[in-house]
Coordinates of C-alpha atoms and ligand atoms in Angstrom, one line a residue:
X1 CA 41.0 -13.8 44.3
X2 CA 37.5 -13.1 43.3
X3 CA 35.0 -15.4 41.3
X4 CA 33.6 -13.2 38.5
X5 CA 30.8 -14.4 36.6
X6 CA 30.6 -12.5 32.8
X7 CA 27.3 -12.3 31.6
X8 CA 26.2 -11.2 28.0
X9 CA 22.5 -10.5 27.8
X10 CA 20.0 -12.0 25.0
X11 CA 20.0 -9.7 21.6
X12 CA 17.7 -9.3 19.0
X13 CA 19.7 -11.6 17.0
X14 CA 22.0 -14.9 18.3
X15 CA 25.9 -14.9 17.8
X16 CA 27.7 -17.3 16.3
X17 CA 30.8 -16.6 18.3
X18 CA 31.7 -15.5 22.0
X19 CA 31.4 -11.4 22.0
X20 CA 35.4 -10.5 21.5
X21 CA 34.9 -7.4 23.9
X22 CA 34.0 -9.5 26.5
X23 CA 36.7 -11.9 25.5
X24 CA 39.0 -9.3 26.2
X25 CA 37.8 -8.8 30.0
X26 CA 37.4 -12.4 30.8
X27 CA 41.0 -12.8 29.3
X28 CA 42.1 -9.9 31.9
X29 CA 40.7 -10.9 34.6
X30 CA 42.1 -14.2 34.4
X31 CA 45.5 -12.5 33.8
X32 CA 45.2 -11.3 37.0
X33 CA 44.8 -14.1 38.6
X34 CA 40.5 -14.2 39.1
X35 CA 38.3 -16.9 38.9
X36 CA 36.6 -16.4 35.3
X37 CA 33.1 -18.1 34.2
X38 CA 31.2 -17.0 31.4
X39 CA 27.7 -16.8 30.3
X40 CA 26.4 -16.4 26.6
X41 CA 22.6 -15.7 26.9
X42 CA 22.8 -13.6 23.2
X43 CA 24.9 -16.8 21.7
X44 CA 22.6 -19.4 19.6
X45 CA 22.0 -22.1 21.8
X46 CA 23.3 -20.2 25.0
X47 CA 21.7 -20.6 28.5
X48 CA 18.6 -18.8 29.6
X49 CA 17.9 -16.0 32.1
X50 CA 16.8 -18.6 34.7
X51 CA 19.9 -20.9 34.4
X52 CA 22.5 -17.7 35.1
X53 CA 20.1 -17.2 38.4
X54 CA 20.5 -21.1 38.8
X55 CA 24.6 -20.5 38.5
X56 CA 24.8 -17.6 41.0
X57 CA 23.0 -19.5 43.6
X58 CA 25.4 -22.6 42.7
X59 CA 28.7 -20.7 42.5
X60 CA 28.4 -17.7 44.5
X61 CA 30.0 -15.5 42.0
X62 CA 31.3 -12.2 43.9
X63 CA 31.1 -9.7 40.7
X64 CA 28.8 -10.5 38.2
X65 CA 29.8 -8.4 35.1
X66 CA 27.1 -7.9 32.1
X67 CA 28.2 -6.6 28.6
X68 CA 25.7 -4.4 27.5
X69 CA 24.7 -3.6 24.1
X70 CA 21.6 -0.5 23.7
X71 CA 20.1 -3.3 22.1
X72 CA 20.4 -5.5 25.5
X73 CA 20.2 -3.0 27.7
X74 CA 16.2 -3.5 29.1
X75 CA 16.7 -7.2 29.0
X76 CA 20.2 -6.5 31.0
X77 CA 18.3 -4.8 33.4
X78 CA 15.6 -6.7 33.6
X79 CA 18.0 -9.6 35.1
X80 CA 19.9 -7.2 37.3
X81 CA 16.8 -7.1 39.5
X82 CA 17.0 -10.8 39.5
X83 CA 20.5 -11.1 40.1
X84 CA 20.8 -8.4 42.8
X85 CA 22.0 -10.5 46.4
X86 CA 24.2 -9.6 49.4
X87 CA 27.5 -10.4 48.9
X88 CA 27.3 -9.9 44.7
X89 CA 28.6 -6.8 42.9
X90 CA 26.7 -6.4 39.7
X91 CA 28.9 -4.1 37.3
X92 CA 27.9 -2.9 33.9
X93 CA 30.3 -2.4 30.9
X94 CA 30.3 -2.6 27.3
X95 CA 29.1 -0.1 24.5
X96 CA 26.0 0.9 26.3
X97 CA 27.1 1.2 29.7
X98 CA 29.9 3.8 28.2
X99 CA 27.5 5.4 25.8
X100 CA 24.6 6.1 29.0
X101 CA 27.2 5.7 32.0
X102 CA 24.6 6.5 34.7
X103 CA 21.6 4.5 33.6
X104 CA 23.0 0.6 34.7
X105 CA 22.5 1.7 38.4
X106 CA 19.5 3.5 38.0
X107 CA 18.5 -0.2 36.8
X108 CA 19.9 -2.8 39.6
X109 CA 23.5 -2.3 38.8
X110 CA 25.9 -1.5 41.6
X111 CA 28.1 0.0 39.1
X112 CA 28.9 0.9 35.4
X113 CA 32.3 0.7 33.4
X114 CA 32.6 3.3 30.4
X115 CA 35.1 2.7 28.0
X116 CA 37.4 -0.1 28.0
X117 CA 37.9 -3.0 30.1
X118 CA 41.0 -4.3 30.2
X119 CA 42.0 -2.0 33.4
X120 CA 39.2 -1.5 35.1
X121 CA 38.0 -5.4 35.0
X122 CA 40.6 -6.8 37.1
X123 CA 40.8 -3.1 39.7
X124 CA 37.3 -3.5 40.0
X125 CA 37.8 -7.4 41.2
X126 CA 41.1 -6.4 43.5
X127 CA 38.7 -3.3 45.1
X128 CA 36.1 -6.2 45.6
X129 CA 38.8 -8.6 47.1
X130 CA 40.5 -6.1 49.2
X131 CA 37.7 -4.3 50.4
X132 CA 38.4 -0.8 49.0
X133 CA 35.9 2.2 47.5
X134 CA 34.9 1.1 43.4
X135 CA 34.2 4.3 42.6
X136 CA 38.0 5.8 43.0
X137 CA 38.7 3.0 39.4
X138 CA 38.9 4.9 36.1
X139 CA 36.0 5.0 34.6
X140 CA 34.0 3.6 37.0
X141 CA 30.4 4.7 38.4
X142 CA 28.3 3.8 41.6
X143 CA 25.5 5.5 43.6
X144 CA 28.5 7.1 45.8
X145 CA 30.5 8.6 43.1
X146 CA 32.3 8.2 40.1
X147 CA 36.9 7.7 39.3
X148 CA 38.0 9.8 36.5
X149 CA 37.3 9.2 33.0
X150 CA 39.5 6.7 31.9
X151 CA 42.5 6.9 28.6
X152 CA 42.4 4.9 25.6
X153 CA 44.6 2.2 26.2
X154 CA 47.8 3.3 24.4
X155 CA 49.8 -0.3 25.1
X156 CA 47.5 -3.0 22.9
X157 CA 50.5 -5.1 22.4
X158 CA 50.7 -5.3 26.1
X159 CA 46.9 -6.6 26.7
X160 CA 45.9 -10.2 27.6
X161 CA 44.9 -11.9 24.4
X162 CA 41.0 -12.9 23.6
X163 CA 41.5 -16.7 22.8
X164 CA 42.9 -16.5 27.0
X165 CA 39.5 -16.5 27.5
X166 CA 38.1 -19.4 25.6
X167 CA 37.5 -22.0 28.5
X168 CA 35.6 -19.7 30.1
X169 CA 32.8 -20.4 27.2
X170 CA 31.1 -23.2 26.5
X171 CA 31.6 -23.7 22.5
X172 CA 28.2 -26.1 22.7
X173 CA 26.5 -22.5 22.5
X174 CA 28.3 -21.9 19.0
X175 CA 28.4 -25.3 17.7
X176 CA 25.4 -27.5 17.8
X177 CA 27.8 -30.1 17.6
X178 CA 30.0 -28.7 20.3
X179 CA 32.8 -29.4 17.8
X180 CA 35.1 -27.2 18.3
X181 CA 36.7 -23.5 18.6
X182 CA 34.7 -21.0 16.4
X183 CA 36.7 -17.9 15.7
X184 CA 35.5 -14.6 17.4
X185 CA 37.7 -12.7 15.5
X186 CA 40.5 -10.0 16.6
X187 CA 41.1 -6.2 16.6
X188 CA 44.7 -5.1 15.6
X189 CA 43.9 -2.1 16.4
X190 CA 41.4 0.5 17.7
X191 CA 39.7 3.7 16.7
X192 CA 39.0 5.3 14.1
X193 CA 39.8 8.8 12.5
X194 CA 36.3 9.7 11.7
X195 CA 33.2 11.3 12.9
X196 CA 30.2 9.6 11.4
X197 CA 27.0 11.1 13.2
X198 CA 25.4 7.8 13.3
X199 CA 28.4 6.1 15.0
X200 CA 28.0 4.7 18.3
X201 CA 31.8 3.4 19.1
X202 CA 32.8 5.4 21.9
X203 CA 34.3 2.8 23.5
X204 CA 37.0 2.3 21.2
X205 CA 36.6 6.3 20.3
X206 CA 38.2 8.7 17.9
X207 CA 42.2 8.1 18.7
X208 CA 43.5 5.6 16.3
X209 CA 45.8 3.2 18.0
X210 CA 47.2 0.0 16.8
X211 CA 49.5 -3.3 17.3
X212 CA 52.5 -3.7 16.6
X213 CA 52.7 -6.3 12.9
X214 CA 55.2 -8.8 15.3
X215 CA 52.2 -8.8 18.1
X216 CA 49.4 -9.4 15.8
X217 CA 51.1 -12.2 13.9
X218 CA 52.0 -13.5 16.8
X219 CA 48.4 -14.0 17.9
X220 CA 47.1 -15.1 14.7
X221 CA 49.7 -17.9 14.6
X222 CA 48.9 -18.9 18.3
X223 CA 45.4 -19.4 17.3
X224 CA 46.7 -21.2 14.3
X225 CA 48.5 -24.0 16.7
X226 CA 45.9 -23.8 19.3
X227 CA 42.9 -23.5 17.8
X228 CA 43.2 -24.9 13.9
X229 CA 42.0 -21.6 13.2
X230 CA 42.6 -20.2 9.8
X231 CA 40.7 -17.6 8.3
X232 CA 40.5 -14.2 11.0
X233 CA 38.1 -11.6 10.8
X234 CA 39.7 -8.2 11.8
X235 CA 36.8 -6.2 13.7
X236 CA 39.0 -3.1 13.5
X237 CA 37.2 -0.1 13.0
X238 CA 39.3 1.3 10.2
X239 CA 41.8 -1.3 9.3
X240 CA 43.6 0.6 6.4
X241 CA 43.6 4.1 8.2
X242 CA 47.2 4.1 8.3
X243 CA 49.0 2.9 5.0
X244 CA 52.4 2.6 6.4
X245 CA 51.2 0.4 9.2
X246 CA 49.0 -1.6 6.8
X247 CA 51.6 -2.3 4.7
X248 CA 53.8 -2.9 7.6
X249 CA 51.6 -5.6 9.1
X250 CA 50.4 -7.0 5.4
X251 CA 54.6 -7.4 5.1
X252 CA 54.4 -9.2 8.8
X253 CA 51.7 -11.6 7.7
X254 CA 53.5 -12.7 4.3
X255 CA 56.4 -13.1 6.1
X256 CA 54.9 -15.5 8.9
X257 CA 55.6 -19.4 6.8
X258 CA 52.8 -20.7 9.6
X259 CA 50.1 -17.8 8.4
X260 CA 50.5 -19.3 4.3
X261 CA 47.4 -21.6 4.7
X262 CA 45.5 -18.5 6.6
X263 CA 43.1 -15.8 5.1
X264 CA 41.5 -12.7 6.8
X265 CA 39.0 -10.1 6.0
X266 CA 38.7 -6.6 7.6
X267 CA 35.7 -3.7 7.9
X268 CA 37.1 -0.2 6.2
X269 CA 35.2 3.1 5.2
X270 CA 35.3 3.3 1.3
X271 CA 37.8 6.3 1.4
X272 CA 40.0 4.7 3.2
X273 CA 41.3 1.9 0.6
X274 CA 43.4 2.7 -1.6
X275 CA 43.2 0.8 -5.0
X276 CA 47.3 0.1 -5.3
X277 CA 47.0 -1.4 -1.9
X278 CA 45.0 -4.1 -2.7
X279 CA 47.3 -6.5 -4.1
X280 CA 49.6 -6.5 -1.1
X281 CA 46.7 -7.2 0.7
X282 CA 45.4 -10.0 -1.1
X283 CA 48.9 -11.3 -1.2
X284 CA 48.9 -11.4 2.5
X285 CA 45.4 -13.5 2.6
X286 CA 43.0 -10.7 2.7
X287 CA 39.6 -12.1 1.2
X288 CA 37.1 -10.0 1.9
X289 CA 36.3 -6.2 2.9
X290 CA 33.5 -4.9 4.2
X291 CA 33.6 -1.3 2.5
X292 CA 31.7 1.4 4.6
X293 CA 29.7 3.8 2.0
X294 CA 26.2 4.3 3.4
X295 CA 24.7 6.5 0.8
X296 CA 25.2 7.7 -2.7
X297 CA 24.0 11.4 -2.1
X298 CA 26.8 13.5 -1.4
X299 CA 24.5 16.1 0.6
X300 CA 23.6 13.0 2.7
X301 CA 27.4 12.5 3.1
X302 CA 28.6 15.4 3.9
X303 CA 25.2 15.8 6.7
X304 CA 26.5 12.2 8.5
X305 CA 30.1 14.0 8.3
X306 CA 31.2 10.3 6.5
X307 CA 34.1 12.1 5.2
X308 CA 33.9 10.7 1.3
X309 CA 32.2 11.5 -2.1
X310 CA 30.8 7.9 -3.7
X311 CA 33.1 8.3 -6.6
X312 CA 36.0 8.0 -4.1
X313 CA 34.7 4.6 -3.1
X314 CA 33.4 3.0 -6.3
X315 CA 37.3 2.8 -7.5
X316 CA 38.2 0.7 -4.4
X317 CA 35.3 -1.8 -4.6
X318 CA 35.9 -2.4 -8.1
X319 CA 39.4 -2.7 -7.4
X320 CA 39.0 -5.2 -4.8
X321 CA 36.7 -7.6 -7.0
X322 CA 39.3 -7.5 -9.7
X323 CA 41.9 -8.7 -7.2
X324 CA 39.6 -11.6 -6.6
X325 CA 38.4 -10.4 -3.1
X326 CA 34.8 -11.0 -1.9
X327 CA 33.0 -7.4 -1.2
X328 CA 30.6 -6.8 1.3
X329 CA 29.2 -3.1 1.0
X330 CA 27.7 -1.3 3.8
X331 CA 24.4 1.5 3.0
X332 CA 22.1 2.9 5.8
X333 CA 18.7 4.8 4.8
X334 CA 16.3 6.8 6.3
X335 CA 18.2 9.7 7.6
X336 CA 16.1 12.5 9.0
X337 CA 17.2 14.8 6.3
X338 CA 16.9 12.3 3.2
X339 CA 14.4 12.8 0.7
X340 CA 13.1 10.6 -1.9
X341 CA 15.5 12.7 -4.3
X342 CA 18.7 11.4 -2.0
X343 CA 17.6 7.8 -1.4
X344 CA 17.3 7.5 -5.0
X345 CA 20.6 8.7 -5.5
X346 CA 21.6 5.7 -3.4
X347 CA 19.4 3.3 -4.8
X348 CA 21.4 3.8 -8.0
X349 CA 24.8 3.9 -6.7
X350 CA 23.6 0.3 -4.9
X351 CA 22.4 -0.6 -8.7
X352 CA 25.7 0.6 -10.0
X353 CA 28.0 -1.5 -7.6
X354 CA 26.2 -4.5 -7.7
X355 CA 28.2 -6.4 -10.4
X356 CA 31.2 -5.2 -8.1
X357 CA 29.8 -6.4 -4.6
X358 CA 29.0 -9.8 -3.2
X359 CA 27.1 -8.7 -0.5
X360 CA 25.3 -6.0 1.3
X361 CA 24.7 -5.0 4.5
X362 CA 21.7 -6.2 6.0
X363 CA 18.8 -4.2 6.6
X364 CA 20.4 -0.7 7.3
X365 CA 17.2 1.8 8.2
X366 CA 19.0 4.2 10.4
X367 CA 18.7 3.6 14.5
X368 CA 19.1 6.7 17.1
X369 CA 21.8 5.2 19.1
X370 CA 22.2 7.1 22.5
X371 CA 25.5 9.5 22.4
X372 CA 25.5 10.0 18.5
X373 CA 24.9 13.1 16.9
X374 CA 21.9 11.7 15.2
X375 CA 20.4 11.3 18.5
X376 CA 21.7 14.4 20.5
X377 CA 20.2 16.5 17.2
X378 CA 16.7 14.6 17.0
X379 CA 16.5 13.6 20.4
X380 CA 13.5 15.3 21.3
X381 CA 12.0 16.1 18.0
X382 CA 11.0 12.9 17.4
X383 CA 10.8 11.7 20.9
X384 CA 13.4 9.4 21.2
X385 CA 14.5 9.4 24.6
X386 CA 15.6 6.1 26.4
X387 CA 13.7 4.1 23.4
X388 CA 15.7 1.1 24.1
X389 CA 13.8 0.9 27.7
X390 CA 10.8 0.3 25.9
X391 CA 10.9 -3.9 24.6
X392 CA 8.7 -3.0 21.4
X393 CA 10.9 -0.8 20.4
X394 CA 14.3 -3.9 20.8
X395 CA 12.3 -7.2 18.8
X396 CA 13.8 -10.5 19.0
X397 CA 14.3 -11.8 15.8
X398 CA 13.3 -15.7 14.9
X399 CA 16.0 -17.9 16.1
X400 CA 17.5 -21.0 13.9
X401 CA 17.0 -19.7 10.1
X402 CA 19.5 -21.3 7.6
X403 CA 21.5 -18.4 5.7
X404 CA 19.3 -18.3 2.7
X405 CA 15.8 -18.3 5.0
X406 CA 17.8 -15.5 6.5
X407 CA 18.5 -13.3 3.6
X408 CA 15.0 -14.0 2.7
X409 CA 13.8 -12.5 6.3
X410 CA 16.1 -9.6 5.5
X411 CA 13.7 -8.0 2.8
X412 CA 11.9 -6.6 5.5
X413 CA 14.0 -4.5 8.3
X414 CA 11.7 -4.1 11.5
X415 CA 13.2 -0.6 12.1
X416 CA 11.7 0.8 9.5
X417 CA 8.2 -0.4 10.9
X418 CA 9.1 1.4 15.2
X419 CA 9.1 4.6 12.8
X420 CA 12.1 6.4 14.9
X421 CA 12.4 9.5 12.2
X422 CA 7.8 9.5 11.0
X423 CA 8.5 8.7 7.6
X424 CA 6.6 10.1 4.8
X425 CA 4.3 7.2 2.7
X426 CA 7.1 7.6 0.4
X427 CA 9.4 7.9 1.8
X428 CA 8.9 4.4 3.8
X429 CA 8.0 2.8 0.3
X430 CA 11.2 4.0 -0.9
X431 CA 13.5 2.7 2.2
X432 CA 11.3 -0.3 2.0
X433 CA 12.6 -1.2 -1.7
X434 CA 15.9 -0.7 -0.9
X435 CA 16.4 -3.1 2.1
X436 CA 14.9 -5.9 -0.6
X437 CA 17.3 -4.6 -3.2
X438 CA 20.1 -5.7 -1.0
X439 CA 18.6 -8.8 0.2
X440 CA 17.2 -9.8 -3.2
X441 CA 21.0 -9.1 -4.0
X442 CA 22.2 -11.5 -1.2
X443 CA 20.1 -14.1 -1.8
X444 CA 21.0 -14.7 -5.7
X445 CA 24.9 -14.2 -4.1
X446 CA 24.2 -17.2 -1.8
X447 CA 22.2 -19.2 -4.1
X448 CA 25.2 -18.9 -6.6
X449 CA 27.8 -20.0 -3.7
X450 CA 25.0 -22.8 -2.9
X451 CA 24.0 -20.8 0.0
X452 CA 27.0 -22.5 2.4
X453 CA 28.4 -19.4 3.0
X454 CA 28.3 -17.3 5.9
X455 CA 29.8 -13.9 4.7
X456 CA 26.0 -12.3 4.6
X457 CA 25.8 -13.3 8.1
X458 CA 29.5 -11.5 9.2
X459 CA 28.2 -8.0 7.4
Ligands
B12_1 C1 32.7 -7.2 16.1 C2 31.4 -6.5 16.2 C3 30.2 -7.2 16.1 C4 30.2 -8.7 15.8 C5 30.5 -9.4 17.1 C6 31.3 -10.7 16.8 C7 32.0 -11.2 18.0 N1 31.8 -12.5 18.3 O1 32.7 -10.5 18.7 C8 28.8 -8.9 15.2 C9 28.8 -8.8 13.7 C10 28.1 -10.2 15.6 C11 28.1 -7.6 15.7 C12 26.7 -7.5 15.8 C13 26.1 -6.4 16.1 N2 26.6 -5.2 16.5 CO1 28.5 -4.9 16.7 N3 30.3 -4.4 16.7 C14 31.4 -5.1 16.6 C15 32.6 -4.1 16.6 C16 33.0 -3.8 15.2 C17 33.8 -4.6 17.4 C18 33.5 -5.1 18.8 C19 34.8 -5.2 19.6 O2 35.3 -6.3 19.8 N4 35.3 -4.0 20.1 C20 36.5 -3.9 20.7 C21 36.5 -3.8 22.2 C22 37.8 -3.2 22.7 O3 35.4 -2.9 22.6 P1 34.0 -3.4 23.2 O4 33.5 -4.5 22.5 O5 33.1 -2.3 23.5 O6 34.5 -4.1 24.6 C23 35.2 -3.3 25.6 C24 34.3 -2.5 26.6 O7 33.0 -2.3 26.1 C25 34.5 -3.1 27.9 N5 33.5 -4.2 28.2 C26 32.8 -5.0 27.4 N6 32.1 -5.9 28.2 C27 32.3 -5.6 29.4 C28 31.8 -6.2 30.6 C29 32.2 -5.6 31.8 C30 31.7 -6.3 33.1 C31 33.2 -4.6 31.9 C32 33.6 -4.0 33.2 C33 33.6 -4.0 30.7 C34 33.2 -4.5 29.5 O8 35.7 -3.8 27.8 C35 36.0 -4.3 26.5 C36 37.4 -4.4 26.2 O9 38.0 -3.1 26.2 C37 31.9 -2.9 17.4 C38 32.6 -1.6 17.1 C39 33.7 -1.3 18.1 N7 34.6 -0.5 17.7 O10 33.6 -1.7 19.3 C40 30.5 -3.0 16.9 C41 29.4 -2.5 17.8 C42 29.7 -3.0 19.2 N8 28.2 -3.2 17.3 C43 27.2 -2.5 17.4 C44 25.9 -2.9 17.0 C45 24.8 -1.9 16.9 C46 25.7 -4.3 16.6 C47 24.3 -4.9 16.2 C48 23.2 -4.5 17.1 C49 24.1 -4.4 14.7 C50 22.7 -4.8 14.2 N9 22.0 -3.8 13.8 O11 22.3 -5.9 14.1 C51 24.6 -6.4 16.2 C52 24.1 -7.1 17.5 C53 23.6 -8.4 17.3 C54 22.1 -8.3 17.0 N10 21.8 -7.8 15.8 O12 21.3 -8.5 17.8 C55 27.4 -1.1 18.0 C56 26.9 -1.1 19.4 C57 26.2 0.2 19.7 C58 25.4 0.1 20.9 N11 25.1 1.3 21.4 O13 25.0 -0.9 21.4 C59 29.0 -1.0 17.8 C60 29.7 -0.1 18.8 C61 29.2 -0.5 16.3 C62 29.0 1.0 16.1 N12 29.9 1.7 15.4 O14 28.0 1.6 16.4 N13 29.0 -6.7 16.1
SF4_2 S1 34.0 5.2 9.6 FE1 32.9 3.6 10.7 S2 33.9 3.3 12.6 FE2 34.5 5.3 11.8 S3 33.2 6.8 12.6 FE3 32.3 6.2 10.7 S4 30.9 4.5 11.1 FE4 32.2 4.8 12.9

């Protein structure tokens, strides 16, 4: 069986939690047997660059996988060339390596993974074992050749679970205290109906597929006995795409005596709540959605093809505050065909639905993400090609701020200052004043919960 080390690469900002995606592959590789160890470099007091060198020497991993963000990808790079040894496979997946498939090796990688992981993980570690060609896998690239594209996974239920994976992690990189298991989270299903231009989830893509309401109760109750966990963020895409299935697994959860001390929260675009829905929701432990709305111009809208006027969505956040929920609400600025007259507009929705919301987004100044519309379309009109090779343009962010210090940092979003989309004076003014609206928002939000709260952090 092969040793695979799973690397995720330094961001601009630390996580508070093991990276579920890679979660998932360490969990299927050790299904299938393999020797799993894990390295958080983006976690907040993870390892350095020089102590993963340190454990490949030690251990003598034979695939050293890297999960690679856009936002990682230089710095992923950067210790491929380190890495590199005879003997060692270095394999790129995650978002970016599906989003650029043939960069990684163009970079030190032997290969790259697009799309998911589950399958390809553990063939690419039997192909290792057994001495047979990588690039025949799905989905998988090297300098000889490339397997076909691979299918969305249509069997979820069937996939090893994420909290599988926990020894692999070292919680001390969570946890200054090392205490104990933080919750990463879990996906109950994947995909999502629409077509955002901005929207860089290929990976878990268009097709909307889901688990069933006995499989996802049955892992939220294993990580209640396990784990003591009892509040579980749902990273779906689009968690209440399908109303029968919603109310299906909402019914599932109620039902479950061991889930009555348990809450969860779940991401959703605004159009796709419905107000009546709410109640079973809350009933079932739901405290918190984070509403996808992005702008309050409906030309703006209809240009990043989100699908939904802002009246539709104003009903469901109001809705949800009256249920008692907490309500995170998501806006972006500074797309290339917004003008002062359109930000307005959604500077005044924002005004609007501030009673209604507890928190904003952070930040949100729009960023080119390879294999989005955005960038296809503006690509070379503003020069954007392969950006995110150039460290400048990818800034770490100050590490160990206390939630409040945070909020405070976000009044300033340092995309606006790399300039991806040349601004207009006013234009930059304008975006300017409304990343502090939110913040300003966020701050009085925590300052009223007495700033112990992490929800700011989570949208
Ligand atoms: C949850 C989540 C987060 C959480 C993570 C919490 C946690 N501990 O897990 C938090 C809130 C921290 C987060 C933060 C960010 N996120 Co995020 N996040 C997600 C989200 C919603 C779900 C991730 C997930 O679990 N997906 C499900 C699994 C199935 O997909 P996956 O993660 O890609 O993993 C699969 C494959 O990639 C592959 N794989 C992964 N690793 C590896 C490794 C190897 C070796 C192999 C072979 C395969 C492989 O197999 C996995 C299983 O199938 C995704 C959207 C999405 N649908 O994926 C966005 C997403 C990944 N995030 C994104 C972004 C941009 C960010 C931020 C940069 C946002 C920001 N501006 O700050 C930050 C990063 C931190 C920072 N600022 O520095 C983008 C990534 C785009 C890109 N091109 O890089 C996504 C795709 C959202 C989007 N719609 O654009 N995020
Ligand atoms: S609704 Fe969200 S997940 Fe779906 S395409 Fe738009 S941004 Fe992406």
């Amino acid at each position: 069986m092969a040793r695979v080390l799973l690397i995720m690469p330094r961001l601009p900002q630390r996580l508070g939690t093991p990276y579920l995606g890679q979660l998932m592959v360490a969990a299927s590789l050790r299904r299938a047997g393999h020797e799993v160890r894990a390295l958080d470099l983006a976690a907040r007091y993870g390892p350095t660059d020089d102590e993963a060198l340190a454990l490949c020497e030690a251990w003598g991993p034979d695939l050293v996988g890297m999960t690679l963000f856009t936002y990682s990808a230089a710095r992923g790079y950067a210790l491929a060339r380190r890495l590199a040894a005879p003997g060692r496979t270095l394999v790129a997946g995650g978002p970016h390596a599906t989003l650029c498939p043939d960069e990684p090796t163009r970079h030190g990688f032997d290969a790259s993974v697009a799309g998911e992981g589950e399958h390809a993980a553990p063939a690419l570690a039997h192909a290792l074992d057994h001495g047979l060609p990588l690039e025949q896998i799905p989905g998988v690239r090297t300098r000889l050749g490339q397997g076909p594209a691979s299918a969305p996974i249509a069997d979820l239920d069937g996939l090893a679970r994420p909290h599988e994976a926990y020894p692999c992690y070292d919680m001390s990189w969570y946890d200054a205290q090392g205490r104990s298991v933080v919750p990463g989270g879990l996906m109950t299903s994947r995909g999502c109906p629409a077509r955002c231009t901005f929207c860089a989830n290929y990976v878990t893509g268009r097709a909307y597929r889901y688990r069933s309401p006995a499989d996802v109760v049955d892992e939220m109750v294993a990580l209640r006995r396990e784990h003591d966990i009892r509040s579980f963020p749902f990273w779906d895409d689009a968690f209440t795409a399908l109303r029968p299935r919603l109310r299906a697994l909402c019914a599932a959860i109620t039902a479950t005596p061991e889930l009555r001390d348990t809450t969860w929260t779940c991401i959703t675009p605004g159009n796709m709540v419905k107000p009546h829905d709410l109640e079973l929701m809350r009933a079932s432990g739901c405290v918190a959605i984070n509403f996808g709305i992005e702008s309050g111009d409906p030309t703006t809208l209809k240009l990043m093809q989100k699908g939904q006027r802002p009246e539709h969505v104003v009903a469901a956040v109001r809705a949800a505050r009256s249920v008692g929920m907490t309500t995170i609400v998501n806006f972006m600025f500074g797309f290339p065909e917004e003008g002062t007259a359109e930000l307005g507009a959604t500077l005044r929705l924002m005004e609007d639905l501030a009673p209604a919301t507890d928190f904003f987004n952070t930040r949100g100044v729009l960023v080119p993400f390879p294999g989005t519309a955005i960038y296809e379309r503006w690509a070379d009109t503003y020069a954007l090609r392969e950006w995110w090779l150039d460290p400048a343009r990818v800034p770490l962010e100050p590490d160990g701020l206390d939630p409040l210090e945070l909020a405070r940092a976000q009044e300033v979003d340092p995309t606006l200052a790399l300039d991806f989309f040349r601004y207009t004076p006013e234009l930059r003014a304008l975006i300017a004043r409304c990343v502090r609206f939110k913040a300003r928002h966020n701050q009085a939000t925590l300052i009223r919960m007495g700033a112990g709260d992490q929800s700011a952090d989570a949208a």
